Amino acid sequence: MLAAPPSLSHTRRMSVDKEAHMRRHHDMGGLEAGPVERREHDYAPWEKRVDAIMRLLSDPKRRILRVDELRRGIEALGPGAYDELSYYERWIASIADNLIEKGVITIDELGRRMAEIEARHEAERAKGRAE
Amino acid sequence: MSVGKRFPVGARVRIRRAFPPGHVRAPWYLRGLTGEVCHVVGEFRNPEELAYGRNDGAKLTLYRVRFRQTDIWPDYAGPAHDTLEVEIYGNWMEPAEEKAA
């Protein structure tokens, strides 16, 4: 957990305590964060796909989404989602929010498509179990 | 936004103590602290504007600033000469008054 407040220089502590509520969640330099996970891991196909989506949206031909906008969307997820989602889950959540804001996709169309894909996966899984 | 004042390597600079909302690119724990410019990285468009899809073409200077760890963390357990280098845009910096030591 990242609950412990950072310990800041004594000369600043009085005013910084007052300003602590103005620290945004992602801005966590100095907070207790546990050990660094150093194990290498392979990317799942969906993670590679998220990376590819971002590259296509941000390439010089399209310029639909900048990396700064991606990052802003990630920081806007809020403390719960920011801590719980995995790296590429945060990316796709931010990409979706940004594309809705920009009018590239609508909430209605995205919601229907997500339900459709979920149903298809369920059917495929059921089929797999039956075989 | 203008490019702003250019700080040379070795300049003592203070990170502005300001807490605006939004896509702020100055670490919270450094605001109000003084460090020394150790490298001028280059000029880039402002990420605080790019994050909202705005791009007026103006560029800011990005600096690498060195801070003493003991200036940042009062309970810092490492050697007193340990430093932290952070890349930060010039719009977050102001000239530091030299303290009478």
mmCIF file with all atom_site columns, C-alpha atoms in Angstrom:
data_model
loop_
_atom_site.group_PDB
_atom_site.id
_atom_site.type_symbol
_atom_site.label_atom_id
_atom_site.label_alt_id
_atom_site.label_comp_id
_atom_site.label_asym_id
_atom_site.label_entity_id
_atom_site.label_seq_id
_atom_site.pdbx_PDB_ins_code
_atom_site.Cartn_x
_atom_site.Cartn_y
_atom_site.Cartn_z
_atom_site.occupancy
_atom_site.B_iso_or_equiv
_atom_site.pdbx_formal_charge
_atom_site.auth_seq_id
_atom_site.auth_comp_id
_atom_site.auth_asym_id
_atom_site.auth_atom_id
_atom_site.pdbx_PDB_model_num
ATOM 1   C CA . MET A 1 1   ? 0.000   0.000   0.000   1.00 0.00 ? 1   MET A CA 1
ATOM 2   C CA . LEU A 1 2   ? 1.084   3.568   -0.621  1.00 0.00 ? 2   LEU A CA 1
ATOM 3   C CA . ALA A 1 3   ? -0.656  5.160   2.327   1.00 0.00 ? 3   ALA A CA 1
ATOM 4   C CA . ALA A 1 4   ? 2.312   6.511   4.275   1.00 0.00 ? 4   ALA A CA 1
ATOM 5   C CA . PRO A 1 5   ? 2.894   10.209  3.703   1.00 0.00 ? 5   PRO A CA 1
ATOM 6   C CA . PRO A 1 6   ? 6.324   11.192  2.427   1.00 0.00 ? 6   PRO A CA 1
ATOM 7   C CA . SER A 1 7   ? 8.683   12.615  4.961   1.00 0.00 ? 7   SER A CA 1
ATOM 8   C CA . LEU A 1 8   ? 9.796   16.017  3.772   1.00 0.00 ? 8   LEU A CA 1
ATOM 9   C CA . SER A 1 9   ? 12.512  18.421  4.782   1.00 0.00 ? 9   SER A CA 1
ATOM 10  C CA . HIS A 1 10  ? 11.959  19.943  8.220   1.00 0.00 ? 10  HIS A CA 1
ATOM 11  C CA . THR A 1 11  ? 12.147  23.490  6.901   1.00 0.00 ? 11  THR A CA 1
ATOM 12  C CA . ARG A 1 12  ? 9.220   22.822  4.637   1.00 0.00 ? 12  ARG A CA 1
ATOM 13  C CA . ARG A 1 13  ? 7.187   20.398  6.666   1.00 0.00 ? 13  ARG A CA 1
ATOM 14  C CA . MET A 1 14  ? 4.740   22.885  8.162   1.00 0.00 ? 14  MET A CA 1
ATOM 15  C CA . SER A 1 15  ? 3.576   24.299  4.864   1.00 0.00 ? 15  SER A CA 1
ATOM 16  C CA . VAL A 1 16  ? 3.926   21.039  2.974   1.00 0.00 ? 16  VAL A CA 1
ATOM 17  C CA . ASP A 1 17  ? 1.571   19.256  5.354   1.00 0.00 ? 17  ASP A CA 1
ATOM 18  C CA . LYS A 1 18  ? -1.052  21.804  4.427   1.00 0.00 ? 18  LYS A CA 1
ATOM 19  C CA . GLU A 1 19  ? -0.271  21.229  0.787   1.00 0.00 ? 19  GLU A CA 1
ATOM 20  C CA . ALA A 1 20  ? -0.279  17.427  1.070   1.00 0.00 ? 20  ALA A CA 1
ATOM 21  C CA . HIS A 1 21  ? -3.872  17.196  -0.104  1.00 0.00 ? 21  HIS A CA 1
ATOM 22  C CA . MET A 1 22  ? -2.766  18.899  -3.300  1.00 0.00 ? 22  MET A CA 1
ATOM 23  C CA . ARG A 1 23  ? -0.479  16.013  -4.202  1.00 0.00 ? 23  ARG A CA 1
ATOM 24  C CA . ARG A 1 24  ? -2.116  14.005  -6.946  1.00 0.00 ? 24  ARG A CA 1
ATOM 25  C CA . HIS A 1 25  ? -2.126  10.245  -6.548  1.00 0.00 ? 25  HIS A CA 1
ATOM 26  C CA . HIS A 1 26  ? 0.317   9.402   -9.350  1.00 0.00 ? 26  HIS A CA 1
ATOM 27  C CA . ASP A 1 27  ? 2.851   11.936  -8.035  1.00 0.00 ? 27  ASP A CA 1
ATOM 28  C CA . MET A 1 28  ? 4.176   9.443   -5.484  1.00 0.00 ? 28  MET A CA 1
ATOM 29  C CA . GLY A 1 29  ? 7.910   10.094  -5.346  1.00 0.00 ? 29  GLY A CA 1
ATOM 30  C CA . GLY A 1 30  ? 9.162   9.394   -1.825  1.00 0.00 ? 30  GLY A CA 1
ATOM 31  C CA . LEU A 1 31  ? 6.225   7.246   -0.721  1.00 0.00 ? 31  LEU A CA 1
ATOM 32  C CA . GLU A 1 32  ? 6.677   3.730   0.594   1.00 0.00 ? 32  GLU A CA 1
ATOM 33  C CA . ALA A 1 33  ? 6.174   1.401   -2.371  1.00 0.00 ? 33  ALA A CA 1
ATOM 34  C CA . GLY A 1 34  ? 7.725   -1.962  -1.501  1.00 0.00 ? 34  GLY A CA 1
ATOM 35  C CA . PRO A 1 35  ? 10.344  -3.822  -3.524  1.00 0.00 ? 35  PRO A CA 1
ATOM 36  C CA . VAL A 1 36  ? 10.774  -3.387  -7.269  1.00 0.00 ? 36  VAL A CA 1
ATOM 37  C CA . GLU A 1 37  ? 9.558   -6.357  -9.312  1.00 0.00 ? 37  GLU A CA 1
ATOM 38  C CA . ARG A 1 38  ? 12.599  -7.299  -11.397 1.00 0.00 ? 38  ARG A CA 1
ATOM 39  C CA . ARG A 1 39  ? 11.386  -10.466 -13.099 1.00 0.00 ? 39  ARG A CA 1
ATOM 40  C CA . GLU A 1 40  ? 11.150  -10.380 -16.892 1.00 0.00 ? 40  GLU A CA 1
ATOM 41  C CA . HIS A 1 41  ? 7.814   -11.382 -18.344 1.00 0.00 ? 41  HIS A CA 1
ATOM 42  C CA . ASP A 1 42  ? 6.315   -11.940 -21.775 1.00 0.00 ? 42  ASP A CA 1
ATOM 43  C CA . TYR A 1 43  ? 3.565   -9.717  -23.063 1.00 0.00 ? 43  TYR A CA 1
ATOM 44  C CA . ALA A 1 44  ? 0.153   -11.252 -23.686 1.00 0.00 ? 44  ALA A CA 1
ATOM 45  C CA . PRO A 1 45  ? -1.207  -10.857 -27.233 1.00 0.00 ? 45  PRO A CA 1
ATOM 46  C CA . TRP A 1 46  ? -3.798  -8.312  -26.030 1.00 0.00 ? 46  TRP A CA 1
ATOM 47  C CA . GLU A 1 47  ? -1.053  -6.206  -24.457 1.00 0.00 ? 47  GLU A CA 1
ATOM 48  C CA . LYS A 1 48  ? 0.825   -6.093  -27.759 1.00 0.00 ? 48  LYS A CA 1
ATOM 49  C CA . ARG A 1 49  ? -2.414  -5.108  -29.437 1.00 0.00 ? 49  ARG A CA 1
ATOM 50  C CA . VAL A 1 50  ? -2.910  -2.192  -27.013 1.00 0.00 ? 50  VAL A CA 1
ATOM 51  C CA . ASP A 1 51  ? 0.629   -1.040  -27.769 1.00 0.00 ? 51  ASP A CA 1
ATOM 52  C CA . ALA A 1 52  ? -0.087  -1.272  -31.513 1.00 0.00 ? 52  ALA A CA 1
ATOM 53  C CA . ILE A 1 53  ? -3.334  0.720   -31.124 1.00 0.00 ? 53  ILE A CA 1
ATOM 54  C CA . MET A 1 54  ? -1.450  3.520   -29.370 1.00 0.00 ? 54  MET A CA 1
ATOM 55  C CA . ARG A 1 55  ? 1.275   3.559   -32.034 1.00 0.00 ? 55  ARG A CA 1
ATOM 56  C CA . LEU A 1 56  ? -1.286  3.806   -34.819 1.00 0.00 ? 56  LEU A CA 1
ATOM 57  C CA . LEU A 1 57  ? -3.244  6.571   -33.073 1.00 0.00 ? 57  LEU A CA 1
ATOM 58  C CA . SER A 1 58  ? -0.116  8.637   -32.404 1.00 0.00 ? 58  SER A CA 1
ATOM 59  C CA . ASP A 1 59  ? 1.837   8.114   -35.626 1.00 0.00 ? 59  ASP A CA 1
ATOM 60  C CA . PRO A 1 60  ? 2.658   11.192  -37.779 1.00 0.00 ? 60  PRO A CA 1
ATOM 61  C CA . LYS A 1 61  ? 0.032   10.210  -40.364 1.00 0.00 ? 61  LYS A CA 1
ATOM 62  C CA . ARG A 1 62  ? -2.861  10.236  -37.900 1.00 0.00 ? 62  ARG A CA 1
ATOM 63  C CA . ARG A 1 63  ? -1.840  12.210  -34.800 1.00 0.00 ? 63  ARG A CA 1
ATOM 64  C CA . ILE A 1 64  ? -5.128  11.366  -33.126 1.00 0.00 ? 64  ILE A CA 1
ATOM 65  C CA . LEU A 1 65  ? -3.627  10.866  -29.681 1.00 0.00 ? 65  LEU A CA 1
ATOM 66  C CA . ARG A 1 66  ? -0.407  12.148  -28.168 1.00 0.00 ? 66  ARG A CA 1
ATOM 67  C CA . VAL A 1 67  ? 1.589   10.331  -25.521 1.00 0.00 ? 67  VAL A CA 1
ATOM 68  C CA . ASP A 1 68  ? 0.993   13.330  -23.208 1.00 0.00 ? 68  ASP A CA 1
ATOM 69  C CA . GLU A 1 69  ? -2.761  12.828  -23.560 1.00 0.00 ? 69  GLU A CA 1
ATOM 70  C CA . LEU A 1 70  ? -2.335  9.104   -22.873 1.00 0.00 ? 70  LEU A CA 1
ATOM 71  C CA . ARG A 1 71  ? -0.437  9.946   -19.696 1.00 0.00 ? 71  ARG A CA 1
ATOM 72  C CA . ARG A 1 72  ? -3.010  12.529  -18.601 1.00 0.00 ? 72  ARG A CA 1
ATOM 73  C CA . GLY A 1 73  ? -5.753  9.922   -19.009 1.00 0.00 ? 73  GLY A CA 1
ATOM 74  C CA . ILE A 1 74  ? -3.799  7.423   -16.904 1.00 0.00 ? 74  ILE A CA 1
ATOM 75  C CA . GLU A 1 75  ? -3.299  9.957   -14.108 1.00 0.00 ? 75  GLU A CA 1
ATOM 76  C CA . ALA A 1 76  ? -7.007  10.790  -14.226 1.00 0.00 ? 76  ALA A CA 1
ATOM 77  C CA . LEU A 1 77  ? -8.036  7.180   -13.486 1.00 0.00 ? 77  LEU A CA 1
ATOM 78  C CA . GLY A 1 78  ? -8.149  7.838   -9.758  1.00 0.00 ? 78  GLY A CA 1
ATOM 79  C CA . PRO A 1 79  ? -6.269  6.104   -6.918  1.00 0.00 ? 79  PRO A CA 1
ATOM 80  C CA . GLY A 1 80  ? -8.189  2.795   -7.010  1.00 0.00 ? 80  GLY A CA 1
ATOM 81  C CA . ALA A 1 81  ? -7.895  2.080   -10.705 1.00 0.00 ? 81  ALA A CA 1
ATOM 82  C CA . TYR A 1 82  ? -4.385  3.529   -10.880 1.00 0.00 ? 82  TYR A CA 1
ATOM 83  C CA . ASP A 1 83  ? -3.121  1.004   -8.318  1.00 0.00 ? 83  ASP A CA 1
ATOM 84  C CA . GLU A 1 84  ? -5.190  -1.998  -9.353  1.00 0.00 ? 84  GLU A CA 1
ATOM 85  C CA . LEU A 1 85  ? -5.034  -1.964  -13.132 1.00 0.00 ? 85  LEU A CA 1
ATOM 86  C CA . SER A 1 86  ? -2.019  -3.439  -14.888 1.00 0.00 ? 86  SER A CA 1
ATOM 87  C CA . TYR A 1 87  ? 0.210   -1.330  -17.120 1.00 0.00 ? 87  TYR A CA 1
ATOM 88  C CA . TYR A 1 88  ? -1.612  -1.971  -20.399 1.00 0.00 ? 88  TYR A CA 1
ATOM 89  C CA . GLU A 1 89  ? -5.010  -1.984  -18.721 1.00 0.00 ? 89  GLU A CA 1
ATOM 90  C CA . ARG A 1 90  ? -4.253  1.618   -17.733 1.00 0.00 ? 90  ARG A CA 1
ATOM 91  C CA . TRP A 1 91  ? -3.239  2.376   -21.308 1.00 0.00 ? 91  TRP A CA 1
ATOM 92  C CA . ILE A 1 92  ? -6.444  1.037   -22.859 1.00 0.00 ? 92  ILE A CA 1
ATOM 93  C CA . ALA A 1 93  ? -8.614  2.735   -20.226 1.00 0.00 ? 93  ALA A CA 1
ATOM 94  C CA . SER A 1 94  ? -6.956  6.075   -21.047 1.00 0.00 ? 94  SER A CA 1
ATOM 95  C CA . ILE A 1 95  ? -7.084  5.465   -24.801 1.00 0.00 ? 95  ILE A CA 1
ATOM 96  C CA . ALA A 1 96  ? -10.820 4.727   -24.588 1.00 0.00 ? 96  ALA A CA 1
ATOM 97  C CA . ASP A 1 97  ? -11.518 7.847   -22.473 1.00 0.00 ? 97  ASP A CA 1
ATOM 98  C CA . ASN A 1 98  ? -9.496  10.036  -24.846 1.00 0.00 ? 98  ASN A CA 1
ATOM 99  C CA . LEU A 1 99  ? -11.203 8.665   -27.949 1.00 0.00 ? 99  LEU A CA 1
ATOM 100 C CA . ILE A 1 100 ? -14.616 9.282   -26.382 1.00 0.00 ? 100 ILE A CA 1
ATOM 101 C CA . GLU A 1 101 ? -13.602 12.863  -25.504 1.00 0.00 ? 101 GLU A CA 1
ATOM 102 C CA . LYS A 1 102 ? -12.417 13.451  -29.051 1.00 0.00 ? 102 LYS A CA 1
ATOM 103 C CA . GLY A 1 103 ? -15.562 11.986  -30.577 1.00 0.00 ? 103 GLY A CA 1
ATOM 104 C CA . VAL A 1 104 ? -13.693 9.195   -32.378 1.00 0.00 ? 104 VAL A CA 1
ATOM 105 C CA . ILE A 1 105 ? -15.930 6.600   -30.708 1.00 0.00 ? 105 ILE A CA 1
ATOM 106 C CA . THR A 1 106 ? -19.115 6.912   -28.695 1.00 0.00 ? 106 THR A CA 1
ATOM 107 C CA . ILE A 1 107 ? -19.867 5.357   -25.316 1.00 0.00 ? 107 ILE A CA 1
ATOM 108 C CA . ASP A 1 108 ? -22.864 3.598   -26.807 1.00 0.00 ? 108 ASP A CA 1
ATOM 109 C CA . GLU A 1 109 ? -20.885 2.022   -29.632 1.00 0.00 ? 109 GLU A CA 1
ATOM 110 C CA . LEU A 1 110 ? -18.015 0.998   -27.336 1.00 0.00 ? 110 LEU A CA 1
ATOM 111 C CA . GLY A 1 111 ? -20.355 -0.507  -24.725 1.00 0.00 ? 111 GLY A CA 1
ATOM 112 C CA . ARG A 1 112 ? -22.223 -2.568  -27.314 1.00 0.00 ? 112 ARG A CA 1
ATOM 113 C CA . ARG A 1 113 ? -19.012 -3.774  -28.943 1.00 0.00 ? 113 ARG A CA 1
ATOM 114 C CA . MET A 1 114 ? -17.507 -4.771  -25.575 1.00 0.00 ? 114 MET A CA 1
ATOM 115 C CA . ALA A 1 115 ? -20.633 -6.797  -24.710 1.00 0.00 ? 115 ALA A CA 1
ATOM 116 C CA . GLU A 1 116 ? -20.564 -8.437  -28.137 1.00 0.00 ? 116 GLU A CA 1
ATOM 117 C CA . ILE A 1 117 ? -16.920 -9.480  -27.769 1.00 0.00 ? 117 ILE A CA 1
ATOM 118 C CA . GLU A 1 118 ? -17.469 -10.701 -24.226 1.00 0.00 ? 118 GLU A CA 1
ATOM 119 C CA . ALA A 1 119 ? -20.371 -12.884 -25.429 1.00 0.00 ? 119 ALA A CA 1
ATOM 120 C CA . ARG A 1 120 ? -18.222 -14.256 -28.254 1.00 0.00 ? 120 ARG A CA 1
ATOM 121 C CA . HIS A 1 121 ? -15.426 -15.137 -25.815 1.00 0.00 ? 121 HIS A CA 1
ATOM 122 C CA . GLU A 1 122 ? -17.915 -16.810 -23.485 1.00 0.00 ? 122 GLU A CA 1
ATOM 123 C CA . ALA A 1 123 ? -19.243 -18.893 -26.382 1.00 0.00 ? 123 ALA A CA 1
ATOM 124 C CA . GLU A 1 124 ? -15.726 -19.880 -27.423 1.00 0.00 ? 124 GLU A CA 1
ATOM 125 C CA . ARG A 1 125 ? -14.842 -20.855 -23.867 1.00 0.00 ? 125 ARG A CA 1
ATOM 126 C CA . ALA A 1 126 ? -18.016 -22.922 -23.524 1.00 0.00 ? 126 ALA A CA 1
ATOM 127 C CA . LYS A 1 127 ? -17.221 -24.631 -26.817 1.00 0.00 ? 127 LYS A CA 1
ATOM 128 C CA . GLY A 1 128 ? -13.691 -25.346 -25.579 1.00 0.00 ? 128 GLY A CA 1
ATOM 129 C CA . ARG A 1 129 ? -15.045 -26.945 -22.407 1.00 0.00 ? 129 ARG A CA 1
ATOM 130 C CA . ALA A 1 130 ? -17.480 -29.118 -24.388 1.00 0.00 ? 130 ALA A CA 1
ATOM 131 C CA . GLU A 1 131 ? -14.767 -30.514 -26.673 1.00 0.00 ? 131 GLU A CA 1
ATOM 132 C CA . MET B 2 1   ? 3.622   30.385  -23.329 1.00 0.00 ? 1   MET B CA 1
ATOM 133 C CA . SER B 2 2   ? 7.038   31.875  -23.947 1.00 0.00 ? 2   SER B CA 1
ATOM 134 C CA . VAL B 2 3   ? 10.291  29.984  -23.864 1.00 0.00 ? 3   VAL B CA 1
ATOM 135 C CA . GLY B 2 4   ? 11.268  31.931  -20.772 1.00 0.00 ? 4   GLY B CA 1
ATOM 136 C CA . LYS B 2 5   ? 14.573  32.718  -19.216 1.00 0.00 ? 5   LYS B CA 1
ATOM 137 C CA . ARG B 2 6   ? 17.423  30.378  -19.972 1.00 0.00 ? 6   ARG B CA 1
ATOM 138 C CA . PHE B 2 7   ? 19.432  29.115  -17.017 1.00 0.00 ? 7   PHE B CA 1
ATOM 139 C CA . PRO B 2 8   ? 23.089  28.166  -17.539 1.00 0.00 ? 8   PRO B CA 1
ATOM 140 C CA . VAL B 2 9   ? 24.687  25.012  -16.140 1.00 0.00 ? 9   VAL B CA 1
ATOM 141 C CA . GLY B 2 10  ? 25.626  25.748  -12.540 1.00 0.00 ? 10  GLY B CA 1
ATOM 142 C CA . ALA B 2 11  ? 22.736  28.169  -11.929 1.00 0.00 ? 11  ALA B CA 1
ATOM 143 C CA . ARG B 2 12  ? 20.992  27.821  -8.579  1.00 0.00 ? 12  ARG B CA 1
ATOM 144 C CA . VAL B 2 13  ? 17.279  27.475  -9.220  1.00 0.00 ? 13  VAL B CA 1
ATOM 145 C CA . ARG B 2 14  ? 14.195  27.144  -7.071  1.00 0.00 ? 14  ARG B CA 1
ATOM 146 C CA . ILE B 2 15  ? 11.277  25.005  -8.150  1.00 0.00 ? 15  ILE B CA 1
ATOM 147 C CA . ARG B 2 16  ? 8.167   27.155  -7.875  1.00 0.00 ? 16  ARG B CA 1
ATOM 148 C CA . ARG B 2 17  ? 5.923   26.333  -4.946  1.00 0.00 ? 17  ARG B CA 1
ATOM 149 C CA . ALA B 2 18  ? 2.623   26.219  -6.772  1.00 0.00 ? 18  ALA B CA 1
ATOM 150 C CA . PHE B 2 19  ? -0.147  23.639  -6.696  1.00 0.00 ? 19  PHE B CA 1
ATOM 151 C CA . PRO B 2 20  ? -2.363  24.109  -9.729  1.00 0.00 ? 20  PRO B CA 1
ATOM 152 C CA . PRO B 2 21  ? -4.680  21.285  -10.763 1.00 0.00 ? 21  PRO B CA 1
ATOM 153 C CA . GLY B 2 22  ? -4.203  19.446  -14.023 1.00 0.00 ? 22  GLY B CA 1
ATOM 154 C CA . HIS B 2 23  ? -1.397  17.698  -15.854 1.00 0.00 ? 23  HIS B CA 1
ATOM 155 C CA . VAL B 2 24  ? 1.437   19.221  -13.821 1.00 0.00 ? 24  VAL B CA 1
ATOM 156 C CA . ARG B 2 25  ? 4.962   18.070  -14.755 1.00 0.00 ? 25  ARG B CA 1
ATOM 157 C CA . ALA B 2 26  ? 6.835   19.170  -11.631 1.00 0.00 ? 26  ALA B CA 1
ATOM 158 C CA . PRO B 2 27  ? 7.177   16.536  -8.881  1.00 0.00 ? 27  PRO B CA 1
ATOM 159 C CA . TRP B 2 28  ? 5.225   17.522  -5.786  1.00 0.00 ? 28  TRP B CA 1
ATOM 160 C CA . TYR B 2 29  ? 8.080   16.761  -3.402  1.00 0.00 ? 29  TYR B CA 1
ATOM 161 C CA . LEU B 2 30  ? 10.448  19.190  -5.133  1.00 0.00 ? 30  LEU B CA 1
ATOM 162 C CA . ARG B 2 31  ? 8.232   22.271  -5.154  1.00 0.00 ? 31  ARG B CA 1
ATOM 163 C CA . GLY B 2 32  ? 9.825   25.073  -3.174  1.00 0.00 ? 32  GLY B CA 1
ATOM 164 C CA . LEU B 2 33  ? 13.233  23.382  -3.138  1.00 0.00 ? 33  LEU B CA 1
ATOM 165 C CA . THR B 2 34  ? 16.499  24.732  -4.505  1.00 0.00 ? 34  THR B CA 1
ATOM 166 C CA . GLY B 2 35  ? 18.872  22.793  -6.745  1.00 0.00 ? 35  GLY B CA 1
ATOM 167 C CA . GLU B 2 36  ? 21.547  23.364  -9.356  1.00 0.00 ? 36  GLU B CA 1
ATOM 168 C CA . VAL B 2 37  ? 21.229  23.098  -13.119 1.00 0.00 ? 37  VAL B CA 1
ATOM 169 C CA . CYS B 2 38  ? 23.594  20.317  -14.205 1.00 0.00 ? 38  CYS B CA 1
ATOM 170 C CA . HIS B 2 39  ? 22.560  19.915  -17.857 1.00 0.00 ? 39  HIS B CA 1
ATOM 171 C CA . VAL B 2 40  ? 20.475  21.754  -20.455 1.00 0.00 ? 40  VAL B CA 1
ATOM 172 C CA . VAL B 2 41  ? 18.610  18.924  -22.158 1.00 0.00 ? 41  VAL B CA 1
ATOM 173 C CA . GLY B 2 42  ? 17.022  20.834  -25.039 1.00 0.00 ? 42  GLY B CA 1
ATOM 174 C CA . GLU B 2 43  ? 13.854  22.554  -26.152 1.00 0.00 ? 43  GLU B CA 1
ATOM 175 C CA . PHE B 2 44  ? 10.547  20.773  -26.380 1.00 0.00 ? 44  PHE B CA 1
ATOM 176 C CA . ARG B 2 45  ? 6.882   21.633  -26.621 1.00 0.00 ? 45  ARG B CA 1
ATOM 177 C CA . ASN B 2 46  ? 5.113   22.001  -23.317 1.00 0.00 ? 46  ASN B CA 1
ATOM 178 C CA . PRO B 2 47  ? 3.744   18.636  -22.105 1.00 0.00 ? 47  PRO B CA 1
ATOM 179 C CA . GLU B 2 48  ? 1.321   20.444  -19.774 1.00 0.00 ? 48  GLU B CA 1
ATOM 180 C CA . GLU B 2 49  ? -0.383  21.826  -22.905 1.00 0.00 ? 49  GLU B CA 1
ATOM 181 C CA . LEU B 2 50  ? 0.119   18.824  -25.202 1.00 0.00 ? 50  LEU B CA 1
ATOM 182 C CA . ALA B 2 51  ? -1.723  16.697  -22.649 1.00 0.00 ? 51  ALA B CA 1
ATOM 183 C CA . TYR B 2 52  ? -4.923  18.576  -23.520 1.00 0.00 ? 52  TYR B CA 1
ATOM 184 C CA . GLY B 2 53  ? -4.430  18.327  -27.263 1.00 0.00 ? 53  GLY B CA 1
ATOM 185 C CA . ARG B 2 54  ? -3.140  21.897  -27.489 1.00 0.00 ? 54  ARG B CA 1
ATOM 186 C CA . ASN B 2 55  ? -0.033  22.723  -29.446 1.00 0.00 ? 55  ASN B CA 1
ATOM 187 C CA . ASP B 2 56  ? 0.860   26.316  -30.282 1.00 0.00 ? 56  ASP B CA 1
ATOM 188 C CA . GLY B 2 57  ? 4.378   25.335  -31.379 1.00 0.00 ? 57  GLY B CA 1
ATOM 189 C CA . ALA B 2 58  ? 6.101   27.246  -28.557 1.00 0.00 ? 58  ALA B CA 1
ATOM 190 C CA . LYS B 2 59  ? 8.960   25.431  -26.927 1.00 0.00 ? 59  LYS B CA 1
ATOM 191 C CA . LEU B 2 60  ? 10.222  25.312  -23.372 1.00 0.00 ? 60  LEU B CA 1
ATOM 192 C CA . THR B 2 61  ? 13.734  24.510  -22.240 1.00 0.00 ? 61  THR B CA 1
ATOM 193 C CA . LEU B 2 62  ? 14.092  21.241  -20.369 1.00 0.00 ? 62  LEU B CA 1
ATOM 194 C CA . TYR B 2 63  ? 16.804  21.142  -17.714 1.00 0.00 ? 63  TYR B CA 1
ATOM 195 C CA . ARG B 2 64  ? 18.355  18.495  -15.536 1.00 0.00 ? 64  ARG B CA 1
ATOM 196 C CA . VAL B 2 65  ? 18.505  19.830  -11.996 1.00 0.00 ? 65  VAL B CA 1
ATOM 197 C CA . ARG B 2 66  ? 20.508  18.293  -9.158  1.00 0.00 ? 66  ARG B CA 1
ATOM 198 C CA . PHE B 2 67  ? 19.180  18.310  -5.592  1.00 0.00 ? 67  PHE B CA 1
ATOM 199 C CA . ARG B 2 68  ? 20.825  17.130  -2.398  1.00 0.00 ? 68  ARG B CA 1
ATOM 200 C CA . GLN B 2 69  ? 18.943  14.155  -0.998  1.00 0.00 ? 69  GLN B CA 1
ATOM 201 C CA . THR B 2 70  ? 19.291  15.592  2.495   1.00 0.00 ? 70  THR B CA 1
ATOM 202 C CA . ASP B 2 71  ? 17.509  18.757  1.284   1.00 0.00 ? 71  ASP B CA 1
ATOM 203 C CA . ILE B 2 72  ? 14.536  16.666  0.195   1.00 0.00 ? 72  ILE B CA 1
ATOM 204 C CA . TRP B 2 73  ? 14.206  14.025  2.904   1.00 0.00 ? 73  TRP B CA 1
ATOM 205 C CA . PRO B 2 74  ? 14.959  14.936  6.531   1.00 0.00 ? 74  PRO B CA 1
ATOM 206 C CA . ASP B 2 75  ? 15.394  11.295  7.512   1.00 0.00 ? 75  ASP B CA 1
ATOM 207 C CA . TYR B 2 76  ? 17.597  10.444  4.534   1.00 0.00 ? 76  TYR B CA 1
ATOM 208 C CA . ALA B 2 77  ? 19.828  7.587   5.688   1.00 0.00 ? 77  ALA B CA 1
ATOM 209 C CA . GLY B 2 78  ? 22.388  7.587   2.855   1.00 0.00 ? 78  GLY B CA 1
ATOM 210 C CA . PRO B 2 79  ? 25.633  9.573   2.556   1.00 0.00 ? 79  PRO B CA 1
ATOM 211 C CA . ALA B 2 80  ? 25.285  13.362  2.815   1.00 0.00 ? 80  ALA B CA 1
ATOM 212 C CA . HIS B 2 81  ? 26.771  13.843  -0.664  1.00 0.00 ? 81  HIS B CA 1
ATOM 213 C CA . ASP B 2 82  ? 24.028  11.797  -2.373  1.00 0.00 ? 82  ASP B CA 1
ATOM 214 C CA . THR B 2 83  ? 22.100  13.726  -4.978  1.00 0.00 ? 83  THR B CA 1
ATOM 215 C CA . LEU B 2 84  ? 18.962  13.342  -7.067  1.00 0.00 ? 84  LEU B CA 1
ATOM 216 C CA . GLU B 2 85  ? 18.798  14.552  -10.677 1.00 0.00 ? 85  GLU B CA 1
ATOM 217 C CA . VAL B 2 86  ? 15.419  15.414  -12.134 1.00 0.00 ? 86  VAL B CA 1
ATOM 218 C CA . GLU B 2 87  ? 14.494  16.672  -15.586 1.00 0.00 ? 87  GLU B CA 1
ATOM 219 C CA . ILE B 2 88  ? 12.189  19.632  -15.268 1.00 0.00 ? 88  ILE B CA 1
ATOM 220 C CA . TYR B 2 89  ? 10.939  22.391  -17.549 1.00 0.00 ? 89  TYR B CA 1
ATOM 221 C CA . GLY B 2 90  ? 12.116  25.968  -17.201 1.00 0.00 ? 90  GLY B CA 1
ATOM 222 C CA . ASN B 2 91  ? 8.613   27.311  -16.599 1.00 0.00 ? 91  ASN B CA 1
ATOM 223 C CA . TRP B 2 92  ? 8.743   25.618  -13.175 1.00 0.00 ? 92  TRP B CA 1
ATOM 224 C CA . MET B 2 93  ? 12.024  27.272  -12.209 1.00 0.00 ? 93  MET B CA 1
ATOM 225 C CA . GLU B 2 94  ? 13.033  30.658  -10.857 1.00 0.00 ? 94  GLU B CA 1
ATOM 226 C CA . PRO B 2 95  ? 16.468  32.026  -9.939  1.00 0.00 ? 95  PRO B CA 1
ATOM 227 C CA . ALA B 2 96  ? 17.333  31.063  -6.359  1.00 0.00 ? 96  ALA B CA 1
ATOM 228 C CA . GLU B 2 97  ? 18.497  33.668  -3.902  1.00 0.00 ? 97  GLU B CA 1
ATOM 229 C CA . GLU B 2 98  ? 21.926  32.667  -2.664  1.00 0.00 ? 98  GLU B CA 1
ATOM 230 C CA . LYS B 2 99  ? 21.688  32.004  1.040   1.00 0.00 ? 99  LYS B CA 1
ATOM 231 C CA . ALA B 2 100 ? 24.208  33.759  3.237   1.00 0.00 ? 100 ALA B CA 1
ATOM 232 C CA . ALA B 2 101 ? 25.942  30.644  4.543   1.00 0.00 ? 101 ALA B CA 1
#
